[in-house]
Coordinates of C-alpha atoms in Angstrom, one line a residue:
Chain A
M254 CA 0.0 0.0 0.0
D255 CA 1.2 3.5 -0.9
Q256 CA 2.0 5.3 2.4
S257 CA 1.2 8.8 1.1
V258 CA -1.7 10.9 2.2
E259 CA -3.5 13.8 0.7
I260 CA -5.8 16.2 2.6
I261 CA -8.7 18.0 1.1
C262 CA -10.3 20.8 3.2
V263 CA -13.8 21.8 2.1
G264 CA -15.1 25.2 3.0
N265 CA -15.9 28.7 1.7
E266 CA -14.7 30.1 5.0
L267 CA -11.1 29.0 4.2
L268 CA -11.2 30.5 0.7
I269 CA -12.4 33.9 1.9
G270 CA -9.8 34.0 4.6
K271 CA -12.3 34.0 7.4
T272 CA -10.9 30.9 9.0
L273 CA -7.3 29.9 9.5
N274 CA -6.8 26.3 8.3
T275 CA -5.7 24.8 11.6
N276 CA -7.3 21.4 10.6
A277 CA -4.7 20.9 7.8
Q278 CA -1.8 21.6 10.1
W279 CA -3.1 19.4 12.9
L280 CA -3.7 16.5 10.5
A281 CA -0.4 17.0 8.7
K282 CA 1.5 16.9 12.0
R283 CA -0.3 13.8 13.2
I284 CA 0.2 12.0 9.8
T285 CA 3.9 12.8 9.9
T286 CA 4.2 11.6 13.5
L287 CA 2.5 8.4 12.6
G288 CA 5.2 7.8 9.9
L289 CA 3.3 8.7 6.8
T290 CA 3.9 11.5 4.3
T291 CA 1.4 14.2 3.4
R292 CA 1.9 14.9 -0.3
R293 CA -0.6 17.6 -0.9
V294 CA -3.2 19.8 0.8
T295 CA -6.1 21.2 -1.3
V296 CA -8.7 23.6 -0.2
V297 CA -11.9 23.7 -2.2
D298 CA -15.3 25.5 -2.1
D299 CA -18.6 24.0 -0.8
D300 CA -19.5 23.0 -4.3
I301 CA -20.2 19.5 -5.5
D302 CA -18.2 19.8 -8.7
E303 CA -15.2 21.4 -7.0
I304 CA -15.2 18.7 -4.3
S305 CA -15.6 16.0 -6.8
R306 CA -12.8 17.3 -9.0
G307 CA -10.5 17.6 -6.0
I308 CA -11.1 14.1 -5.0
K309 CA -10.8 12.7 -8.5
D310 CA -7.4 14.5 -8.9
A311 CA -6.1 13.0 -5.7
I312 CA -7.2 9.5 -6.7
Q313 CA -5.5 9.9 -10.1
R314 CA -2.2 10.9 -8.3
N315 CA -2.4 7.4 -6.6
T316 CA -2.5 8.6 -3.1
G317 CA -2.7 5.8 -0.5
F318 CA -5.1 7.7 1.8
L319 CA -7.3 10.7 1.2
I320 CA -8.6 12.6 4.2
T321 CA -11.2 15.3 3.7
T322 CA -12.4 17.8 6.4
G323 CA -15.7 19.7 6.4
G324 CA -19.1 19.5 4.7
L325 CA -20.7 16.7 6.7
G326 CA -23.4 18.7 8.6
P327 CA -27.1 19.2 8.1
T328 CA -27.1 22.5 6.1
F329 CA -27.4 23.1 2.4
D330 CA -23.7 23.9 2.1
D331 CA -22.6 20.6 3.6
K332 CA -21.8 18.9 0.2
T333 CA -18.8 16.7 0.8
L334 CA -20.6 13.3 0.6
E335 CA -22.4 14.3 -2.6
G336 CA -19.1 15.4 -4.1
L337 CA -17.5 12.2 -3.0
A338 CA -20.3 10.1 -4.4
K339 CA -20.0 12.0 -7.7
A340 CA -16.2 11.5 -7.8
L341 CA -16.5 7.8 -7.3
G342 CA -19.5 7.3 -9.6
R343 CA -21.6 5.9 -6.8
R344 CA -25.2 6.6 -5.7
I345 CA -25.8 8.4 -2.4
E346 CA -28.2 6.4 -0.1
I347 CA -29.4 6.3 3.4
N348 CA -26.9 4.2 5.4
E349 CA -28.8 2.4 8.2
E350 CA -25.9 2.3 10.6
A351 CA -25.3 6.1 10.1
L352 CA -29.0 6.8 10.5
K353 CA -29.0 4.9 13.8
M354 CA -26.1 7.0 15.0
V355 CA -27.8 10.2 14.1
K356 CA -31.1 9.1 15.6
E357 CA -29.5 8.2 18.9
K358 CA -27.8 11.6 19.0
Y359 CA -31.0 13.5 18.7
L360 CA -32.8 11.2 21.2
S361 CA -30.0 12.0 23.7
Y362 CA -30.2 15.8 22.9
A363 CA -34.0 15.6 23.5
Q364 CA -33.5 13.7 26.8
E365 CA -31.1 16.4 27.9
G366 CA -33.7 19.1 27.0
R367 CA -31.5 20.7 24.4
I368 CA -34.1 20.1 21.7
D369 CA -37.9 19.7 21.8
V370 CA -38.3 16.8 19.4
A371 CA -35.9 14.1 18.3
E372 CA -37.8 13.7 15.0
L373 CA -35.7 12.7 12.0
T374 CA -36.3 15.7 9.8
P375 CA -34.8 15.9 6.3
P376 CA -31.7 17.9 7.4
R377 CA -31.0 15.3 10.1
V378 CA -31.5 12.4 7.7
K379 CA -29.1 14.2 5.3
M380 CA -26.2 13.4 7.7
A381 CA -26.9 9.7 7.2
K382 CA -26.8 9.8 3.4
L383 CA -23.5 8.2 2.4
P384 CA -22.0 7.0 -0.9
E385 CA -22.9 3.4 -1.6
G386 CA -20.5 1.0 0.1
A387 CA -19.3 3.6 2.6
T388 CA -19.0 2.9 6.4
P389 CA -19.9 5.6 9.0
L390 CA -17.5 6.3 11.9
F391 CA -19.0 7.3 15.2
N392 CA -18.7 11.0 16.2
P393 CA -18.2 11.2 19.9
V394 CA -18.4 15.0 20.1
G395 CA -20.9 16.1 17.5
T396 CA -23.8 14.7 15.4
A397 CA -22.6 13.9 11.9
P398 CA -20.8 10.6 11.5
A399 CA -17.5 10.6 9.7
V400 CA -17.3 8.3 6.6
V401 CA -14.8 5.8 5.3
V402 CA -14.9 4.4 1.8
E403 CA -12.4 2.2 -0.1
H404 CA -12.0 3.0 -3.8
E405 CA -9.6 1.2 -6.0
S406 CA -6.4 1.3 -3.9
V407 CA -7.3 4.5 -2.0
T408 CA -8.8 4.7 1.4
I409 CA -10.9 7.8 1.6
I410 CA -11.9 9.2 5.1
A411 CA -14.3 12.1 5.3
L412 CA -14.0 14.0 8.7
P413 CA -16.2 16.9 10.0
G414 CA -14.8 20.4 9.8
V415 CA -15.4 21.3 13.5
P416 CA -11.9 20.9 15.0
S417 CA -13.0 19.1 18.2
E418 CA -15.0 16.6 16.2
M419 CA -12.4 16.1 13.5
K420 CA -9.6 15.5 16.1
S421 CA -11.6 13.1 18.3
I422 CA -12.7 10.9 15.3
F423 CA -9.2 10.9 13.9
D424 CA -7.7 9.7 17.2
M425 CA -10.4 7.2 17.9
S426 CA -10.8 5.6 14.5
V427 CA -8.2 6.8 12.0
A428 CA -4.8 7.0 13.7
S429 CA -4.4 3.3 14.2
V430 CA -5.2 2.5 10.6
L431 CA -2.5 5.0 9.4
K432 CA 0.0 3.7 12.0
Q433 CA -0.4 0.2 10.7
A434 CA 0.1 1.4 7.1
A435 CA 3.3 3.1 8.1
C436 CA 4.8 -0.3 9.0
G437 CA 6.9 0.9 11.9
V438 CA 8.4 3.9 10.1
T439 CA 9.0 6.8 12.6
F440 CA 9.7 10.4 12.1
F441 CA 12.2 12.5 14.0
E442 CA 12.8 16.2 13.9
T443 CA 14.8 18.9 15.6
S444 CA 15.6 22.6 15.1
I445 CA 18.4 25.0 15.9
E446 CA 18.7 28.7 15.3
A447 CA 21.6 30.7 14.0
T448 CA 22.4 34.4 14.2
K449 CA 25.2 36.4 12.6
V450 CA 25.0 34.6 9.3
V451 CA 23.1 35.2 6.1
E452 CA 21.1 32.4 4.4
S453 CA 23.1 32.7 1.1
E454 CA 26.3 31.9 3.0
I455 CA 24.8 28.9 4.7
A456 CA 23.3 27.4 1.5
P457 CA 26.5 25.6 0.5
L458 CA 26.9 24.2 4.0
I459 CA 23.4 22.7 4.0
D460 CA 24.2 21.1 0.6
K461 CA 27.4 19.6 2.1
V462 CA 25.7 18.2 5.3
M463 CA 22.8 16.8 3.2
H464 CA 25.2 15.2 0.9
N465 CA 27.0 13.5 3.9
N466 CA 23.6 12.6 5.5
P467 CA 21.4 11.5 2.6
Y468 CA 18.4 10.5 4.7
V469 CA 18.2 13.8 6.6
Y470 CA 16.2 16.7 5.2
I471 CA 17.4 20.2 6.2
K472 CA 15.4 23.3 5.6
S473 CA 16.3 26.8 6.5
H474 CA 13.6 29.3 7.6
P475 CA 14.6 33.0 7.8
K476 CA 12.9 34.6 10.8
G477 CA 11.9 38.1 11.7
A478 CA 11.6 41.0 9.3
E479 CA 15.0 40.8 7.7
R480 CA 16.2 37.7 5.7
V481 CA 19.7 38.2 7.2
S482 CA 18.8 38.4 10.9
R483 CA 17.9 35.0 12.2
I484 CA 17.7 31.6 10.6
E485 CA 16.0 28.5 11.9
F486 CA 17.3 25.2 10.6
H487 CA 14.9 22.3 10.8
L488 CA 16.3 18.8 10.5
S489 CA 14.1 15.8 10.0
T490 CA 14.2 12.2 8.9
T491 CA 12.0 9.0 8.8
A492 CA 13.5 5.7 9.6
K493 CA 12.5 2.1 10.4
D494 CA 13.0 2.7 14.1
S495 CA 13.2 5.7 16.3
S496 CA 16.8 5.1 17.5
T497 CA 18.1 5.2 13.9
A498 CA 16.1 8.3 13.1
R499 CA 17.4 10.1 16.2
K500 CA 21.1 9.1 15.5
R501 CA 20.9 10.3 11.9
V502 CA 19.5 13.7 12.8
S503 CA 22.0 14.1 15.7
R504 CA 24.9 13.4 13.4
A505 CA 23.7 15.9 10.8
L506 CA 23.0 18.5 13.5
L507 CA 26.5 18.3 14.8
Q508 CA 28.1 18.7 11.4
L509 CA 25.8 21.6 10.5
S510 CA 26.5 23.4 13.8
E511 CA 30.2 23.1 13.4
L512 CA 30.1 24.5 9.8
I513 CA 27.9 27.4 10.9
Q514 CA 30.2 28.3 13.8
E515 CA 33.2 28.1 11.4
K516 CA 31.5 30.8 9.4
G517 CA 31.2 33.0 12.5
G518 CA 27.6 32.1 13.2
K519 CA 26.1 31.8 16.7
I520 CA 24.0 28.7 17.5
K521 CA 21.0 29.0 19.8
P522 CA 18.2 26.8 20.8
V523 CA 14.9 27.6 19.0
K524 CA 12.6 30.1 20.6
S525 CA 9.1 28.6 20.3
Chain B
M119 CA -10.4 38.6 -17.8
D120 CA -11.4 35.8 -15.4
Q121 CA -11.5 37.3 -11.9
S122 CA -10.7 34.0 -10.1
V123 CA -7.5 33.4 -8.2
E124 CA -5.7 30.3 -7.1
I125 CA -3.0 30.1 -4.4
I126 CA -0.2 27.6 -4.4
C127 CA 1.8 27.4 -1.2
V128 CA 5.2 25.7 -1.6
G129 CA 6.9 24.2 1.5
N130 CA 7.7 20.9 3.2
E131 CA 7.1 22.7 6.6
L132 CA 3.4 23.1 5.7
L133 CA 3.1 19.4 4.8
I134 CA 4.7 18.1 8.0
G135 CA 2.5 20.4 10.1
K136 CA 5.5 22.4 11.4
T137 CA 4.1 25.7 10.1
L138 CA 0.5 26.9 10.2
N139 CA -0.4 28.3 6.8
T140 CA -1.1 31.9 7.8
N141 CA 0.0 33.1 4.3
A142 CA -2.9 31.4 2.6
Q143 CA -5.4 32.9 5.0
W144 CA -3.9 36.4 4.7
L145 CA -3.9 36.2 0.9
A146 CA -7.4 34.8 0.7
K147 CA -8.7 37.6 2.9
R148 CA -7.0 40.3 0.9
I149 CA -8.1 38.8 -2.4
T150 CA -11.7 38.6 -1.2
T151 CA -11.6 42.2 0.1
L152 CA -10.2 43.4 -3.3
G153 CA -13.4 41.9 -4.9
L154 CA -11.9 38.7 -6.5
T155 CA -12.7 35.1 -5.7
T156 CA -10.1 32.5 -4.4
R157 CA -11.1 29.2 -6.1
R158 CA -8.6 26.9 -4.6
V159 CA -5.6 26.7 -2.3
T160 CA -3.0 24.0 -2.9
V161 CA 0.0 23.1 -0.8
V162 CA 2.8 21.2 -2.4
D163 CA 6.3 20.0 -1.4
D164 CA 9.6 21.7 -2.3
D165 CA 9.9 19.5 -5.4
I166 CA 10.2 20.7 -8.9
D167 CA 7.8 18.1 -10.3
E168 CA 5.2 18.7 -7.6
I169 CA 5.4 22.5 -8.1
S170 CA 5.2 22.2 -11.8
R171 CA 2.2 19.8 -11.7
G172 CA 0.4 22.1 -9.2
I173 CA 0.9 25.1 -11.5
K174 CA -0.1 23.3 -14.7
D175 CA -3.3 22.0 -13.0
A176 CA -4.2 25.6 -12.0
I177 CA -3.5 26.9 -15.5
Q178 CA -5.7 24.1 -17.0
R179 CA -8.5 25.2 -14.6
N180 CA -8.4 28.6 -16.4
T181 CA -7.7 30.7 -13.3
G182 CA -7.3 34.4 -14.0
F183 CA -4.5 34.8 -11.4
L184 CA -2.2 32.3 -9.8
I185 CA -0.3 33.4 -6.7
T186 CA 2.4 31.2 -5.3
T187 CA 4.2 31.6 -1.9
G188 CA 7.6 30.2 -0.9
G189 CA 10.6 28.7 -2.5
L190 CA 12.4 31.9 -3.9
G191 CA 15.4 32.0 -1.5
P192 CA 19.0 31.0 -2.0
T193 CA 19.0 27.4 -0.6
F194 CA 18.8 24.1 -2.5
D195 CA 15.1 23.6 -1.5
D196 CA 14.0 26.9 -3.0
K197 CA 12.6 25.5 -6.2
T198 CA 9.5 27.4 -7.1
L199 CA 11.0 29.3 -10.1
E200 CA 12.4 26.0 -11.6
G201 CA 9.0 24.4 -11.1
L202 CA 7.3 27.4 -12.7
A203 CA 9.7 27.3 -15.7
K204 CA 9.1 23.6 -16.1
A205 CA 5.3 24.1 -16.0
L206 CA 5.4 26.8 -18.6
G207 CA 8.0 25.0 -20.8
R208 CA 10.4 27.9 -20.6
R209 CA 14.1 28.1 -19.9
I210 CA 15.4 29.6 -16.6
E211 CA 17.9 32.4 -17.1
I212 CA 19.6 35.1 -15.2
N213 CA 17.3 38.2 -15.3
E214 CA 19.5 41.3 -15.3
E215 CA 17.0 43.5 -13.5
A216 CA 16.6 40.8 -10.8
L217 CA 20.4 40.4 -10.5
K218 CA 20.7 44.2 -10.0
M219 CA 18.1 44.0 -7.2
V220 CA 20.0 41.2 -5.5
K221 CA 23.4 42.8 -6.0
E222 CA 22.2 46.1 -4.4
K223 CA 20.7 44.2 -1.4
Y224 CA 24.1 42.6 -0.7
L225 CA 26.0 45.8 -1.2
S226 CA 23.7 47.5 1.4
Y227 CA 24.1 44.5 3.8
A228 CA 27.9 44.8 3.5
Q229 CA 27.8 48.5 4.1
E230 CA 25.7 47.9 7.2
G231 CA 28.3 45.4 8.3
R232 CA 25.9 42.5 8.4
I233 CA 28.0 40.5 5.9
D234 CA 31.7 40.6 5.0
V235 CA 31.6 40.5 1.3
A236 CA 28.9 41.5 -1.2
E237 CA 30.2 39.0 -3.8
L238 CA 27.6 37.4 -6.0
T239 CA 28.1 33.8 -5.1
P240 CA 26.1 31.1 -6.8
P241 CA 23.4 30.9 -4.1
R242 CA 22.9 34.7 -4.4
V243 CA 22.8 34.6 -8.2
K244 CA 20.2 31.8 -7.9
M245 CA 17.6 34.3 -6.7
A246 CA 17.9 36.2 -10.0
K247 CA 17.3 33.1 -12.2
L248 CA 13.8 33.6 -13.5
P249 CA 11.8 31.8 -16.2
E250 CA 12.3 33.5 -19.6
G251 CA 10.0 36.5 -20.1
A252 CA 9.3 37.0 -16.4
T253 CA 9.6 40.3 -14.5
P254 CA 11.0 40.7 -11.0
L255 CA 9.2 42.6 -8.3
F256 CA 11.2 44.5 -5.8
N257 CA 11.3 43.0 -2.3
P258 CA 11.4 45.9 0.2
V259 CA 11.9 43.6 3.3
G260 CA 14.1 40.7 2.2
T261 CA 16.5 39.7 -0.6
A262 CA 14.8 37.5 -3.2
P263 CA 12.7 39.4 -5.7
A264 CA 9.2 38.3 -6.3
V265 CA 8.3 37.3 -9.9
V266 CA 5.4 38.0 -12.3
V267 CA 4.9 36.1 -15.6
E268 CA 2.0 36.2 -18.0
H269 CA 1.2 32.8 -19.6
E270 CA -1.7 32.4 -22.0
S271 CA -4.5 34.2 -20.1
V272 CA -3.1 33.6 -16.6
T273 CA -1.1 36.1 -14.6
I274 CA 1.3 34.2 -12.3
I275 CA 2.8 35.9 -9.3
A276 CA 5.5 34.2 -7.3
L277 CA 5.8 35.7 -3.8
P278 CA 8.3 34.7 -1.0
G279 CA 7.2 32.5 1.9
V280 CA 8.5 34.7 4.7
P281 CA 5.2 36.4 5.8
S282 CA 6.6 40.0 6.2
E283 CA 8.2 39.8 2.7
M284 CA 5.1 38.2 1.1
K285 CA 2.8 40.9 2.6
S286 CA 4.9 43.9 1.7
I287 CA 5.3 42.8 -1.9
F288 CA 1.6 42.0 -2.2
D289 CA 0.6 45.4 -0.9
M290 CA 3.2 47.3 -2.9
S291 CA 2.9 45.6 -6.3
V292 CA 0.1 43.1 -6.5
A293 CA -3.0 44.5 -4.8
S294 CA -3.6 47.3 -7.3
V295 CA -3.5 44.9 -10.2
L296 CA -6.1 42.6 -8.5
K297 CA -8.3 45.6 -7.6
Q298 CA -8.3 46.7 -11.2
A299 CA -9.2 43.2 -12.4
A300 CA -12.2 43.2 -10.0
C301 CA -13.7 46.1 -11.9
G302 CA -15.2 47.8 -8.8
V303 CA -16.8 44.6 -7.3
T304 CA -16.8 44.8 -3.6
F305 CA -17.2 42.2 -0.9
F306 CA -19.3 42.7 2.3
E307 CA -19.6 40.3 5.2
T308 CA -21.1 40.1 8.7
S309 CA -21.7 37.5 11.4
I310 CA -24.2 36.8 14.1
E311 CA -24.3 34.1 16.7
A312 CA -27.2 32.1 18.0
T313 CA -27.7 30.0 21.0
K314 CA -30.6 27.7 22.1
V315 CA -31.0 26.3 18.6
V316 CA -29.5 23.2 16.9
E317 CA -28.1 23.4 13.4
S318 CA -30.5 20.8 11.9
E319 CA -33.4 23.0 12.9
I320 CA -31.9 26.1 11.4
A321 CA -31.0 24.4 8.1
P322 CA -34.5 25.0 6.4
L323 CA -34.4 28.7 7.6
I324 CA -31.1 29.3 5.9
D325 CA -32.5 27.7 2.7
K326 CA -35.5 30.1 3.0
V327 CA -33.5 33.3 3.5
M328 CA -31.0 32.3 0.7
H329 CA -33.9 31.7 -1.6
N330 CA -35.3 35.2 -0.8
N331 CA -31.8 36.7 -1.1
P332 CA -30.1 35.0 -4.0
Y333 CA -26.9 37.1 -3.9
V334 CA -26.2 36.5 -0.2
Y335 CA -24.2 33.5 0.9
I336 CA -25.0 32.2 4.4
K337 CA -22.9 29.7 6.1
S338 CA -23.4 28.2 9.6
H339 CA -20.4 27.4 11.8
P340 CA -21.1 25.3 14.9
K341 CA -18.9 26.5 17.7
G342 CA -17.5 24.9 20.8
A343 CA -17.3 21.3 21.7
E344 CA -21.0 20.4 21.0
R345 CA -22.6 20.9 17.6
V346 CA -25.8 22.0 19.4
S347 CA -24.4 24.7 21.7
R348 CA -23.6 27.8 19.7
I349 CA -23.8 28.5 16.0
E350 CA -22.2 31.4 14.1
F351 CA -23.9 32.6 10.9
H352 CA -21.7 34.2 8.4
L353 CA -23.4 36.3 5.7
S354 CA -21.5 37.6 2.7
T355 CA -22.0 39.0 -0.8
T356 CA -20.1 40.7 -3.6
A357 CA -21.8 43.5 -5.5
K358 CA -20.8 46.3 -8.0
D359 CA -20.8 48.9 -5.2
S360 CA -20.4 48.7 -1.4
S361 CA -23.8 50.3 -0.7
T362 CA -25.7 47.5 -2.6
A363 CA -23.5 44.9 -1.0
R364 CA -24.3 46.3 2.5
K365 CA -28.0 46.6 1.8
R366 CA -28.3 43.0 0.6
V367 CA -26.5 41.6 3.6
S368 CA -28.6 43.7 6.0
R369 CA -31.8 42.5 4.5
A370 CA -30.9 38.9 4.7
L371 CA -29.5 39.3 8.3
L372 CA -32.8 40.8 9.4
Q373 CA -34.9 38.0 7.9
L374 CA -32.6 35.3 9.3
S375 CA -32.6 36.8 12.8
E376 CA -36.4 37.0 12.9
L377 CA -36.7 33.3 11.8
I378 CA -34.1 32.1 14.4
Q379 CA -35.9 34.0 17.2
E380 CA -39.3 32.5 16.1
K381 CA -37.6 29.1 16.7
G382 CA -36.8 30.2 20.2
G383 CA -33.1 31.0 19.4
K384 CA -31.2 33.8 21.1
I385 CA -29.2 36.2 18.8
K386 CA -25.9 37.6 20.0
P387 CA -23.1 39.6 18.4
V388 CA -20.1 37.4 17.5
K389 CA -17.4 37.0 20.1
S390 CA -14.1 37.4 18.3

């Protein structure tokens, strides 16, 4: 199985800049920590054709997993499952297991006095309409179930957009599946910061250290208002076990620090 | 000219979840305020093929503008311009105007004593290597120039990834071009918050108000840990002048508020 992941975030609020896409960062970090690679993040509008096109494109790029966020709720603009069904060429239908989940949620809301009637109105039933062959995942925080569907060699997981719901379903039902697909690969990262150097002087040193440490990825991030003032170096690797990953990064870190200091740079821990 | 915009953010740090993509939100908000529509945001890795594929896809979707962020600096992993050249089928070459900009930056850094020599080393010259036919945009904050290139009917603008550099170049050299392309269209938005209602009960009310106000887009955002606790309603429109936009949103807001209150909901201003 391909271990790469793509993320598609659905929501007009992201495309008008109303909302900062913290979901994508949270997911990307968790995916990386679990040993998989996020290849691409795409943000699309609440539009069936846009969602469908985004999903089709990701499937064509042969991603192993595709995780979507947003668009599972009861309102007219929650269109992710319709877009997904369209992308997969499947019908959308009431899933009995999902309907049971939704029904029980509203029964409990009515018992708690938060709503008057637990009746399954069309907007409530909408949350149980899944593409044919899909499986609902229980939402411990909110109402709309998440959805898993296998298509060709891709596992597609549709999560809600509300961060607390997205995170709890991911941790409860998705993380273990990704971890298994990673086959024990672990990720390790560290950062240092240098002052009194400019990025253009450090560029050849990074090349040298990366050449000597082919499994370590080193990225420089200029910080502050001036490109020359402060540079963060982020070193990361993935390896079959955490001890190897840690050793690789430590070795590269030592070499890079020495070369920066030879150039007159000052090394500091990273201010977070 | 098509008034839609796509954003491509280049950077491994975004795909491993190290960095929150504040650039995409900032750009999307500015683009919206200027009267244009952001159709899609894509995040790709620091990889020439990934960048090239992302750019080609956006061009094929007939976007009017394509704005990229990141990958313009002096290090090995700054690959946006190579990816852009590949996508457009153009050679990459030293641009004399860009080289002059870079040279003057290093001369000033040397005069300020921040670097020893202002020599144009290969990593420094790299920042002046642009796709054939491209134009550099002066970077008032950092070193690497931004880049504009016209291709078929798409205007492609490559901005740096350092937020302060990205923002200053956008405001200085990009905003006016986008504003002109918007032909006077303005965007207006407002939000209210409701408690004591559940989203599934409000769904038909939103449908009704949107039916009566076809130019106003209404989106509900459940807030807090429980989908039933607190809902924000975001109303927005674009119109040929700000007075029309404002009137349209006010009318829809009034109708929605009345319907929510009829359902027993409490309306509040939005806590920011």
